Coordinates of C-alpha atoms in Angstrom, one line a residue:
M936 CA 0.4 0.5 0.8
S937 CA 1.1 3.3 -0.8
D938 CA 1.9 6.3 2.0
T939 CA -0.4 8.3 0.3
F940 CA -3.7 5.8 1.0
I941 CA -2.6 5.2 4.4
K942 CA -2.4 8.8 5.1
N943 CA -5.8 9.1 3.2
F944 CA -6.8 6.8 5.2
T945 CA -5.5 7.5 8.4
N946 CA -8.1 10.7 7.4
Y947 CA -11.0 9.6 6.6
I948 CA -11.3 7.2 10.1
Q949 CA -10.1 9.6 12.2
S950 CA -13.0 12.1 10.4
E951 CA -15.3 10.3 11.0
G952 CA -14.5 8.3 13.6
N953 CA -16.7 4.4 12.2
I954 CA -13.6 2.4 11.2
Y955 CA -11.2 2.0 15.2
R956 CA -8.3 0.4 13.4
I957 CA -7.1 -0.4 10.2
T958 CA -3.6 -3.5 10.7
Q959 CA -1.5 -5.2 7.5
M960 CA 0.2 -8.2 7.9
P961 CA 4.1 -7.3 6.3
T962 CA 4.1 -9.6 4.2
K963 CA -0.1 -9.5 2.7
Q964 CA -0.2 -6.7 -0.2
F965 CA -4.0 -6.8 1.7
A966 CA -5.5 -4.3 4.6
M967 CA -7.7 -5.6 7.4
V968 CA -10.7 -2.0 8.8
I969 CA -12.0 -3.1 12.5
P970 CA -16.0 -1.2 12.2
D971 CA -15.6 1.0 15.9
E972 CA -18.6 -0.6 18.1
F973 CA -19.3 2.5 19.7
G974 CA -19.0 5.0 16.6
P975 CA -22.0 6.2 15.7
I976 CA -22.4 7.7 19.9
R977 CA -19.5 9.7 19.7
D978 CA -19.9 13.2 19.5
S979 CA -17.1 15.7 18.6
S980 CA -19.0 17.3 21.5
N981 CA -17.3 15.5 24.4
G982 CA -14.5 16.0 23.0
R983 CA -10.9 13.3 22.2
C984 CA -10.4 10.3 23.3
R985 CA -6.8 11.5 24.3
H986 CA -5.0 7.7 23.0
C987 CA -7.2 6.6 19.5
K988 CA -8.1 10.3 18.5
H989 CA -11.6 9.9 17.6
Y990 CA -14.0 11.2 19.1
N991 CA -15.3 10.5 23.1
T992 CA -18.6 8.8 23.6
S993 CA -19.7 11.2 26.9
P994 CA -17.6 13.9 28.3
A995 CA -14.3 12.9 28.8
W996 CA -14.7 9.0 28.3
C997 CA -14.7 7.0 25.1
Q998 CA -15.9 3.3 25.4
S999 CA -13.5 2.2 23.5
C1000 CA -10.8 2.8 25.3
D1001 CA -11.1 3.9 29.4
P1002 CA -12.8 0.9 30.5
W1003 CA -9.1 -0.8 29.9
K1004 CA -7.8 1.6 31.1
T1005 CA -9.5 2.0 34.5
T1006 CA -9.2 -1.1 35.1
Q1007 CA -5.2 -1.1 34.9
I1008 CA -4.5 1.2 37.5
L1009 CA -4.7 -0.1 41.3
T1010 CA -6.2 -2.8 42.8
S1011 CA -6.8 -4.4 46.4
G1012 CA -4.9 -7.4 46.0
N1013 CA -8.0 -9.6 47.1
K1014 CA -9.3 -11.8 44.0
E1015 CA -12.9 -10.9 44.4
I1016 CA -13.0 -7.7 44.9
D1017 CA -10.6 -6.3 41.5
K1018 CA -12.7 -9.4 40.0
F1019 CA -16.1 -7.3 40.8
I1020 CA -15.1 -3.2 40.6
K1021 CA -13.4 -4.6 36.9
E1022 CA -16.8 -6.1 35.7
F1023 CA -18.1 -2.7 36.7
Q1024 CA -15.5 -0.4 35.7
T1025 CA -15.9 -2.3 32.1
K1026 CA -19.7 -1.8 32.2
A1027 CA -18.9 2.3 32.6
T1028 CA -20.1 4.7 29.6
E1029 CA -19.0 7.9 31.3
Y1030 CA -16.8 8.7 33.2
E1031 CA -18.8 9.6 37.4
K1032 CA -20.0 6.2 36.3
A1033 CA -16.8 4.2 36.9
I1034 CA -16.1 2.6 40.8
E1035 CA -12.2 2.5 42.0
W1036 CA -10.5 0.8 44.5
I1037 CA -9.8 3.4 47.2
P1038 CA -6.5 2.4 49.0
F1039 CA -6.5 2.9 53.4
D1040 CA -3.4 4.9 52.4
R1041 CA -5.3 7.8 50.8
L1042 CA -7.0 8.0 53.2
D1043 CA -6.2 10.9 55.3
N1044 CA -7.9 13.1 58.7
W1045 CA -10.0 10.3 60.4
Q1046 CA -13.0 11.1 62.4
E1047 CA -15.2 8.3 64.1
I1048 CA -19.4 9.4 63.7
K1049 CA -21.9 8.5 66.3
N1050 CA -24.0 5.8 65.3
E1051 CA -26.4 3.6 67.2
S1052 CA -26.5 0.8 65.0
D1053 CA -22.6 0.4 63.2
Q1054 CA -20.0 2.2 64.0
V1055 CA -19.3 4.8 60.7
F1056 CA -15.6 6.9 60.0
M1057 CA -15.2 9.4 57.6
A1058 CA -12.2 10.4 56.1
N1059 CA -10.9 12.8 53.5
W1060 CA -9.3 10.9 50.0
S1061 CA -6.8 12.5 48.9
D1062 CA -7.0 12.1 45.9
G1063 CA -10.0 13.1 45.1
I1064 CA -13.4 11.8 43.3
R1065 CA -13.6 11.5 38.9
T1066 CA -14.6 15.1 37.2
I1067 CA -14.8 16.5 34.5
E1068 CA -13.9 20.0 33.8
G1069 CA -14.0 22.0 30.9
E1070 CA -16.0 23.8 28.0
L1071 CA -17.8 21.7 25.0
G1072 CA -15.2 19.8 23.6
N1073 CA -12.3 20.3 25.0
Y1074 CA -13.8 18.4 29.0
T1075 CA -10.4 16.9 30.7
Q1076 CA -10.5 14.7 33.5
S1077 CA -10.1 15.7 37.3
R1078 CA -10.3 14.5 40.4
T1079 CA -12.1 17.1 43.2
I1080 CA -10.1 16.0 47.4
L1081 CA -14.0 14.5 48.9
C1082 CA -14.5 13.5 52.7
V1083 CA -16.3 9.9 52.7
E1084 CA -17.9 7.4 54.5
L1085 CA -17.0 4.5 55.7
M1086 CA -19.2 1.5 57.4
K1087 CA -17.0 -1.0 59.4
S1088 CA -18.9 -4.3 57.4
H1089 CA -19.2 -7.9 59.8
C1090 CA -20.8 -8.5 56.4
L1091 CA -18.6 -11.8 54.8
Q1092 CA -17.3 -10.6 52.0
N1093 CA -19.6 -11.9 49.1
D1094 CA -23.3 -10.6 51.0
A1095 CA -20.8 -6.8 50.8
L1096 CA -19.7 -7.4 47.3
D1097 CA -23.8 -8.3 46.5
L1098 CA -24.8 -5.2 48.7
I1099 CA -22.9 -2.9 47.3
E1100 CA -23.5 -4.2 43.3
N1101 CA -27.3 -3.6 44.3
A1102 CA -26.7 -0.3 45.6
I1103 CA -25.5 0.5 42.7
R1104 CA -28.1 -0.2 40.6
E1105 CA -30.7 1.3 42.4
I1106 CA -28.2 4.5 40.9

């Protein structure tokens, strides 16, 4: 394939957004075009993905890239909890709807709150909650320090994960 063809085709891919990738095996004279399953929901007003350079599928969120990227960041050290978080991350369709593991060392200013039946604590999360900043088409992902509420759970791990899953579905 000629360099001109590749350049023109690359420009088409970036402007149309309906094709995710094109590849060619070194020994073959043909190219494989990989369609972008999220092409129909990409919108220029959501800005461009920093990774794949296509328009995002929602403000500051690329459905092709971000779910995978968010599952690579932190782990709890517990296989079941990590699996639970990754399942939710891969289903997230917006930046604000992704969940993540918060390591205890990222929490400070702990306070115990009096509660009749449970032990409840509050702490500041130094990394903060996900936020989107910027103007239409020029969004950026950022974080704002957040005060979080924590409860000491007496549930078994699987029961606790079921409770969390049900709570998230209701949101």
